[in-house]
Coordinates of C-alpha atoms in Angstrom, one line a residue:
M1 CA -73.4 -201.9 149.8
H2 CA -73.0 -203.1 153.1
F3 CA -75.3 -202.6 156.0
A4 CA -72.9 -204.0 159.0
S5 CA -74.7 -202.7 161.7
W6 CA -78.3 -203.1 159.8
P7 CA -80.7 -205.6 161.9
D8 CA -81.2 -208.2 159.5
G9 CA -84.0 -208.5 157.5
L10 CA -85.7 -205.0 158.9
L11 CA -88.1 -203.5 156.3
G12 CA -87.2 -206.2 154.6
I13 CA -83.7 -204.8 153.8
R14 CA -80.5 -207.3 154.0
R15 CA -77.4 -206.2 155.7
D16 CA -75.5 -207.9 153.1
G17 CA -77.7 -204.6 150.9
F18 CA -80.5 -203.8 149.0
F19 CA -80.0 -204.9 145.3
T20 CA -79.3 -208.6 146.9
V21 CA -81.4 -211.5 146.6
P22 CA -83.9 -213.3 148.7
R23 CA -82.1 -215.7 150.5
W24 CA -84.1 -218.6 149.1
V25 CA -83.0 -218.1 145.4
D26 CA -80.6 -220.3 143.6
T27 CA -77.9 -217.9 142.0
S28 CA -76.3 -220.7 140.2
A29 CA -79.5 -220.4 138.2
L30 CA -81.3 -218.0 136.3
P31 CA -83.5 -215.3 137.4
G32 CA -86.7 -216.7 138.2
H33 CA -85.9 -220.3 137.3
T34 CA -85.2 -220.7 141.5
D35 CA -88.5 -222.7 142.6
Q36 CA -90.8 -220.7 145.3
T37 CA -92.7 -224.0 146.4
E38 CA -92.0 -224.0 149.9
Q39 CA -91.9 -220.1 150.6
V40 CA -95.7 -220.1 149.5
D41 CA -97.0 -221.9 153.1
L42 CA -100.0 -221.3 154.8
G43 CA -98.6 -221.9 157.8
Q44 CA -95.6 -220.1 157.3
T45 CA -97.6 -216.6 156.8
V46 CA -100.1 -217.6 159.3
Q47 CA -97.0 -217.5 161.6
G48 CA -95.4 -214.3 159.9
V49 CA -98.3 -212.2 160.3
V50 CA -98.7 -213.5 163.9
M51 CA -95.3 -212.7 164.9
L52 CA -95.2 -209.6 163.4
R53 CA -92.3 -210.7 160.8
Y54 CA -95.0 -210.1 158.1
H55 CA -94.8 -206.6 159.5
V56 CA -91.6 -205.5 160.5
F57 CA -89.2 -207.3 158.2
S58 CA -91.3 -206.3 155.5
H59 CA -91.7 -203.2 153.4
V60 CA -95.0 -202.3 155.0
L61 CA -93.1 -200.9 158.5
G62 CA -91.3 -198.6 155.7
F63 CA -95.2 -197.7 154.1
A64 CA -96.3 -197.2 158.0
M65 CA -93.7 -194.5 158.8
L66 CA -94.2 -192.7 155.8
A67 CA -97.7 -192.4 156.2
L68 CA -97.5 -191.7 159.9
A69 CA -95.3 -188.6 158.8
V70 CA -97.7 -187.5 155.8
Y71 CA -100.6 -187.5 158.5
S72 CA -98.5 -185.5 160.5
V73 CA -97.3 -182.9 158.4
A74 CA -100.2 -183.0 155.8
P75 CA -103.4 -184.6 158.0
Y76 CA -106.6 -184.6 156.4
D77 CA -108.1 -181.2 156.8
L78 CA -112.0 -182.3 157.9
D79 CA -112.9 -178.8 158.4
Q80 CA -113.3 -178.2 154.7
A81 CA -115.3 -181.0 153.9
I82 CA -118.0 -180.2 156.6
H83 CA -120.8 -179.0 154.2
A84 CA -119.9 -180.3 150.6
W85 CA -116.8 -182.2 148.5
T86 CA -115.3 -179.7 146.3
A87 CA -112.9 -180.3 143.7
Q88 CA -110.4 -177.8 145.9
L89 CA -110.4 -181.6 148.2
L90 CA -109.2 -183.5 145.8
F91 CA -106.5 -181.7 144.6
G92 CA -105.6 -180.5 147.9
R93 CA -104.8 -184.5 148.4
L94 CA -103.4 -184.5 144.7
R95 CA -100.9 -182.0 146.0
V96 CA -99.4 -184.1 148.3
N97 CA -99.8 -187.7 146.8
Y98 CA -98.8 -187.2 143.5
P99 CA -94.9 -185.9 143.7
L100 CA -94.2 -187.9 146.9
A101 CA -95.5 -191.1 145.3
F102 CA -93.6 -189.6 141.8
L103 CA -90.2 -189.6 143.5
F104 CA -90.9 -193.1 145.2
Y105 CA -91.4 -194.2 141.5
L106 CA -89.3 -192.8 139.9
T107 CA -86.2 -193.6 142.4
W108 CA -86.5 -196.7 141.4
H109 CA -86.7 -196.1 138.0
I110 CA -83.3 -194.4 137.8
S111 CA -81.8 -197.3 140.0
L112 CA -82.9 -200.1 137.5
G113 CA -82.7 -198.3 134.5
T114 CA -80.3 -195.5 134.9
F115 CA -77.6 -196.7 137.0
Q116 CA -78.3 -200.4 136.5
F117 CA -78.3 -200.9 140.5
A118 CA -79.9 -204.8 140.2
K119 CA -78.1 -207.0 137.6
R120 CA -80.1 -210.6 137.6
P121 CA -83.5 -209.1 135.4
Y122 CA -85.9 -211.6 134.7
R123 CA -85.9 -211.4 131.3
Q124 CA -84.0 -209.0 128.9
A125 CA -86.3 -206.4 127.8
T126 CA -86.1 -202.8 126.4
H127 CA -88.8 -200.4 127.6
T128 CA -89.5 -197.6 124.9
A129 CA -90.2 -193.5 125.5
A130 CA -93.8 -194.7 124.5
N131 CA -94.0 -197.2 127.0
L132 CA -93.1 -195.4 129.5
L133 CA -95.5 -192.5 128.6
H134 CA -98.2 -195.5 128.7
D135 CA -97.7 -196.5 132.2
L136 CA -97.0 -193.3 133.3
W137 CA -100.5 -192.1 131.8
Y138 CA -102.2 -194.8 133.8
W139 CA -99.9 -194.5 136.9
S140 CA -101.2 -191.0 137.0
L141 CA -104.8 -191.7 136.8
G142 CA -104.6 -194.1 139.7
V143 CA -102.7 -191.4 141.8
L144 CA -105.4 -188.7 140.5
Q145 CA -108.3 -191.7 142.1
W146 CA -106.6 -192.6 144.8
S147 CA -106.4 -188.9 145.9
F148 CA -110.2 -188.6 144.9
W149 CA -110.8 -191.7 147.6
E150 CA -109.3 -189.4 149.8
S151 CA -111.3 -186.6 149.3
L152 CA -114.4 -188.5 149.7
M153 CA -113.7 -190.1 152.6
M154 CA -112.7 -186.4 154.3
Y155 CA -116.6 -185.9 153.1
L156 CA -118.4 -188.3 154.7
W157 CA -115.8 -188.1 157.6
A158 CA -117.1 -184.6 158.5
S159 CA -120.6 -184.3 157.5
G160 CA -121.4 -187.4 159.9
R161 CA -122.2 -189.8 157.6
V162 CA -119.5 -192.1 158.7
P163 CA -118.5 -192.2 162.1
Y164 CA -114.6 -191.8 163.1
Q165 CA -112.3 -191.7 165.8
T166 CA -109.9 -188.5 166.6
D167 CA -106.9 -188.8 167.4
A168 CA -107.3 -187.3 170.7
E169 CA -110.1 -189.9 171.2
V170 CA -107.9 -192.9 170.3
L171 CA -105.0 -191.5 173.0
A172 CA -107.5 -191.1 175.6
S173 CA -108.5 -194.8 175.2
A174 CA -106.5 -197.6 176.2
S175 CA -109.4 -199.6 174.4
K176 CA -109.6 -197.3 171.0
L177 CA -106.1 -197.2 171.0
A178 CA -105.7 -201.2 170.9
W179 CA -108.2 -202.1 168.5
N180 CA -106.1 -199.0 166.3
I181 CA -103.3 -201.1 166.6
L182 CA -105.2 -204.3 166.1
L183 CA -106.7 -202.9 162.3
F184 CA -103.7 -201.9 161.8
A185 CA -101.9 -205.2 162.4
V186 CA -104.9 -206.6 159.9
S187 CA -105.3 -204.3 157.2
S188 CA -101.7 -205.2 155.5
P189 CA -102.4 -208.8 155.6
M190 CA -105.6 -208.4 155.2
E191 CA -105.2 -205.7 151.8
D192 CA -103.4 -208.8 150.2
L193 CA -106.3 -211.4 150.8
H194 CA -108.2 -208.6 149.0
F195 CA -105.6 -208.4 146.0
Y196 CA -105.9 -211.7 145.3
F197 CA -110.0 -212.1 145.1
M198 CA -109.8 -208.7 143.5
H199 CA -107.2 -209.9 141.2
R200 CA -108.8 -213.2 140.1
F201 CA -112.5 -212.0 139.6
I202 CA -110.7 -209.2 137.4
H203 CA -109.1 -212.0 134.8
L204 CA -112.6 -213.3 134.3
R205 CA -112.9 -213.0 130.4
A206 CA -115.1 -210.4 130.1
I207 CA -113.4 -207.7 132.6
Y208 CA -109.9 -208.8 131.1
R209 CA -111.1 -207.9 128.1
F210 CA -112.1 -204.6 128.7
V211 CA -110.1 -203.4 131.8
H212 CA -107.4 -205.7 133.3
S213 CA -105.5 -206.2 129.8
V214 CA -104.7 -202.5 130.3
H215 CA -102.2 -204.0 132.9
H216 CA -101.3 -206.6 131.0
R217 CA -99.8 -204.8 127.8
N218 CA -97.1 -205.2 130.2
I219 CA -95.2 -208.9 130.1
N220 CA -92.0 -207.7 131.4
P221 CA -93.0 -204.6 133.3
Q222 CA -91.1 -202.2 134.9
P223 CA -91.7 -199.6 138.4
F224 CA -94.4 -197.5 136.8
S225 CA -96.0 -200.5 135.6
G226 CA -96.9 -201.2 139.2
L227 CA -99.8 -199.1 138.7
A228 CA -100.4 -198.7 135.3
M229 CA -103.8 -199.5 135.2
H230 CA -107.4 -198.9 133.7
P231 CA -109.6 -196.5 136.1
V232 CA -112.0 -199.4 137.0
E233 CA -109.0 -201.6 138.0
H234 CA -107.9 -198.9 140.2
M235 CA -111.1 -198.7 141.6
M236 CA -111.4 -202.0 142.7
Y237 CA -107.6 -202.0 143.8
F238 CA -108.0 -199.3 145.9
S239 CA -111.3 -200.2 147.3
A240 CA -109.3 -202.2 149.7
M241 CA -108.5 -198.6 151.2
F242 CA -112.5 -198.8 152.7
I243 CA -112.2 -201.8 154.5
P244 CA -112.4 -200.9 157.1
A245 CA -113.1 -197.7 157.6
V246 CA -116.7 -197.3 156.1
L247 CA -117.4 -200.7 158.3
V248 CA -116.4 -199.3 161.6
P249 CA -115.1 -196.3 163.4
C250 CA -111.3 -196.0 163.4
S251 CA -108.6 -193.5 163.2
P252 CA -108.5 -192.0 159.4
Y253 CA -104.9 -192.3 159.9
L254 CA -105.8 -196.8 158.9
F255 CA -107.0 -195.0 155.6
L256 CA -104.1 -193.0 155.1
F257 CA -101.8 -195.9 154.9
L258 CA -104.2 -197.9 153.9
G259 CA -103.7 -195.7 150.7
W260 CA -99.9 -195.6 150.7
Y261 CA -99.2 -199.1 151.2
T262 CA -101.3 -199.8 148.1
A263 CA -100.3 -197.1 145.8
L264 CA -96.6 -197.8 146.5
G265 CA -97.1 -201.2 146.8
A266 CA -97.2 -202.1 143.2
C267 CA -93.8 -200.9 142.7
A268 CA -90.8 -203.2 143.6
G269 CA -93.0 -206.1 142.6
H270 CA -93.0 -204.9 138.7
T271 CA -89.5 -203.9 138.5
G272 CA -88.7 -206.9 136.1
Y273 CA -85.2 -207.7 138.7
E274 CA -84.8 -210.6 141.0
D275 CA -82.0 -208.9 142.9
H276 CA -83.6 -205.8 145.2
S277 CA -85.2 -205.7 148.0
G278 CA -89.3 -206.4 147.9
S279 CA -88.4 -208.3 144.4
S280 CA -91.5 -210.5 143.5
Q281 CA -90.8 -214.0 141.1
F282 CA -94.4 -214.9 141.9
H283 CA -95.6 -211.6 140.3
F284 CA -93.1 -211.9 137.4
L285 CA -94.1 -215.2 136.9
H286 CA -98.1 -214.1 136.5
H287 CA -97.5 -211.1 133.8
A288 CA -95.1 -214.2 132.1
Y289 CA -97.7 -216.4 132.1
F290 CA -101.0 -215.0 133.0
E291 CA -103.5 -217.3 134.0
C292 CA -101.3 -218.4 137.2
N293 CA -100.0 -216.2 141.0
Y294 CA -103.2 -213.8 141.5
G295 CA -102.1 -213.4 145.4
S296 CA -99.6 -210.9 146.6
G297 CA -97.2 -211.0 150.0
A298 CA -100.1 -212.8 152.8
S299 CA -102.3 -214.1 150.0
N300 CA -100.3 -216.3 147.9
F301 CA -101.0 -219.4 149.3
L302 CA -104.3 -219.1 148.1
D303 CA -102.8 -219.8 144.6
K304 CA -101.9 -222.9 145.8
F305 CA -105.5 -223.7 147.3
F306 CA -107.4 -222.6 144.3
G307 CA -104.8 -224.6 142.0
T308 CA -103.0 -221.5 140.4
F309 CA -100.0 -221.5 141.7
R310 CA -96.8 -222.0 139.8
G311 CA -93.2 -221.8 141.3
K312 CA -90.5 -220.9 138.5
L313 CA -89.8 -220.2 135.2
S314 CA -89.8 -223.2 132.6
S315 CA -88.1 -223.9 129.6
A316 CA -90.5 -226.6 129.1
H317 CA -93.2 -223.6 128.5
A318 CA -91.1 -221.8 125.6
G319 CA -94.3 -221.8 123.3
N320 CA -96.4 -219.8 126.1
R321 CA -97.4 -216.1 124.6
G322 CA -95.8 -214.7 128.1
E323 CA -92.4 -216.4 127.5
K324 CA -92.4 -215.4 123.8
D325 CA -93.0 -211.8 124.3
T326 CA -90.8 -210.8 126.9
K327 CA -87.8 -210.3 125.1
K328 CA -89.2 -207.4 124.3
A329 CA -91.3 -204.6 125.3
N330 CA -95.0 -205.5 124.3
P331 CA -96.2 -202.7 121.4
H332 CA -99.2 -202.3 122.4
S333 CA -98.2 -200.9 125.8
C334 CA -98.5 -197.7 123.3
L335 CA -101.1 -195.0 124.0
G336 CA -103.9 -194.8 121.1
L337 CA -107.1 -194.3 120.1
Q338 CA -110.2 -196.8 121.0
K339 CA -112.3 -198.3 119.1
G340 CA -115.4 -201.3 118.8
S341 CA -116.1 -202.3 121.8
Q342 CA -113.5 -201.0 123.7
L343 CA -114.2 -197.6 122.6
V344 CA -117.7 -198.1 123.9
Y345 CA -116.9 -199.3 127.5
S346 CA -115.0 -196.3 127.7
I347 CA -118.3 -194.2 126.7
V348 CA -120.1 -195.9 129.3
V349 CA -117.6 -195.9 131.7
L350 CA -117.2 -192.1 131.3
A351 CA -120.9 -191.7 131.7
I352 CA -120.7 -193.2 135.1
I353 CA -117.8 -191.3 136.3
L354 CA -120.2 -188.5 134.9
I355 CA -123.2 -189.4 137.3
F356 CA -121.6 -189.7 140.0
Y357 CA -120.1 -186.0 140.0
W358 CA -123.5 -185.2 139.4
G359 CA -124.9 -187.3 142.6
L360 CA -121.2 -186.0 144.5
A361 CA -121.7 -181.8 143.3
M362 CA -124.5 -181.2 142.4
N363 CA -127.2 -182.3 142.9
R364 CA -127.3 -180.5 145.9
G365 CA -129.7 -178.0 147.6
P366 CA -133.7 -177.3 147.9
H367 CA -134.3 -179.0 144.6
R368 CA -132.6 -182.4 145.0
I369 CA -133.9 -185.0 143.4
A370 CA -133.8 -187.4 146.7
T371 CA -135.5 -190.5 144.6
V372 CA -136.1 -192.2 141.2
G373 CA -138.9 -194.0 141.4
G374 CA -139.0 -194.4 144.6
V375 CA -135.5 -196.0 144.8
P376 CA -132.8 -193.6 146.8
I377 CA -131.0 -191.8 144.6
G378 CA -127.8 -192.5 146.6
V379 CA -128.3 -196.6 146.4
L380 CA -128.4 -196.2 142.6
I381 CA -125.7 -194.1 142.4
G382 CA -124.1 -196.1 144.1
A383 CA -125.1 -199.7 142.6
C384 CA -124.0 -197.6 139.1
V385 CA -120.4 -197.0 140.5
A386 CA -120.3 -200.0 142.0
Y387 CA -121.6 -202.8 139.9
G388 CA -122.0 -200.9 136.8
P389 CA -118.8 -201.4 135.3
F390 CA -118.5 -204.8 135.6
V391 CA -122.2 -205.3 134.2
I392 CA -121.4 -203.5 130.9
A393 CA -118.5 -205.3 130.6
L394 CA -120.1 -208.9 130.5
L395 CA -123.3 -207.6 128.7
L396 CA -120.2 -206.2 125.4
C397 CA -118.3 -209.6 126.1
K398 CA -122.1 -211.3 125.4
N399 CA -123.1 -209.1 122.1
S400 CA -119.5 -209.3 120.7
S401 CA -117.6 -211.8 118.4
D402 CA -115.2 -213.2 121.6
S403 CA -114.3 -216.6 120.9
M404 CA -113.9 -217.1 124.6
H405 CA -115.9 -218.2 127.5
W406 CA -116.5 -215.4 129.4
R407 CA -115.5 -217.0 132.9
W408 CA -112.0 -218.2 130.8
P409 CA -109.4 -219.6 132.3
F410 CA -111.8 -220.4 135.3
Q411 CA -114.6 -221.9 133.1
Q412 CA -114.1 -225.4 134.3
E413 CA -114.2 -224.6 138.2
K414 CA -117.8 -225.6 139.4
I415 CA -120.1 -222.2 140.1
I416 CA -121.3 -224.0 143.5
G417 CA -118.0 -224.2 144.1
A418 CA -114.3 -222.6 143.9
F419 CA -115.7 -219.9 141.0
G420 CA -118.8 -219.3 143.2
I421 CA -116.4 -218.5 146.1
S422 CA -113.9 -216.5 144.9
V423 CA -116.4 -214.3 143.1
F424 CA -118.5 -213.9 146.2
I425 CA -116.0 -212.7 147.9
A426 CA -114.6 -210.7 145.8
L427 CA -117.8 -208.2 145.3
A428 CA -118.3 -208.4 148.8
S429 CA -115.1 -207.3 149.9
C430 CA -114.3 -204.7 146.5
N431 CA -117.5 -203.6 145.5
F432 CA -120.2 -203.4 149.0
P433 CA -117.3 -201.0 150.4
L434 CA -117.4 -199.3 146.7
Y435 CA -121.3 -199.0 147.3
V436 CA -121.4 -198.1 150.8
A437 CA -119.3 -195.4 149.9
A438 CA -120.6 -194.1 147.3
R439 CA -123.8 -194.3 148.4
L440 CA -123.5 -192.2 151.5
S441 CA -121.8 -189.7 149.4
T442 CA -124.9 -189.1 147.1

């Protein structure tokens, strides 16, 4: 399908069709075998963001338009959230998010899997119904958590715990309008930077083993794999929504936009195909080789900076477990019973969820527990939510028979250096906003 009158590249769609390869791809080579080293460059990235090509000639503009439509038709009803957080707030947002997001992902799934509009898979693979059920389960948990964070932010705004700017205030003030436009312009590249450091952090062996390994069961992913993550990874992934909402006053639209950008943006890069708009050889290589290409979009250049970049698939690495297993769906990407330390971890995470729920919805009224041992209850719950799952993962890893270093694959990096810098930024950009949101709400 060709779009002769379409402005070439607008919304990330080329004039010669939606299901085409990126311009830099050599179609005479096998899918995934075109070196993308020249495409990953800090100068090009900065220029693209400053000149707004990153926003206009990509899916960012499409997600922004969708978010604006949702914001207009199904806005945040803050009047419901003035006095307390309730499950009604959560399900109100879930009713909006789930069907729209499901339709979006299903369209990709049918277009590629049923109609086979794309013809250049990176690896030939067959996905079973069990694999799809696995991905749908964790995908649904992701949409549920995304909707929860929206309902939580509604409560924080409505109760006055976090300041925000109303639509009327933004439209009546040139300075506030300019401020929100600036925040919008930096929000999506900021989310990409956030993703790099978050992604590196959850690849630490101690965390990968209990959290990120769920996502990497998909060695050869399919569309729903994009959001098929452990709930703790969902928490880190969606923490980008809170920047800047809990830090500076801004329009609620920015929070809603980042939710849609984050939730839907995971789809196109996990299709397993090269020839469609939004395809990502860069991220497919990550699923194939595991220890490379942690970035996304505007943060890809960081992989070059930290020495984790990989440009293409290579027959020289045929013995790599990613190359070996990508010819078929991973048999472990199915739902099943947990056991051992993984079961212990899940029980502890569930306990943290219940503690958060207690602090948010039950610890109210004249008998509210305000402090424990002189420490405000919000501080304790905030720390428990934002940092608890990772402390537990480290402790379980240390006290298990895992033969791998807890910092693998970054054990060679200096703690006061690349490793320490990346972990600090991850904690500051992911865990701290979550801590603030959980503390203020409880």
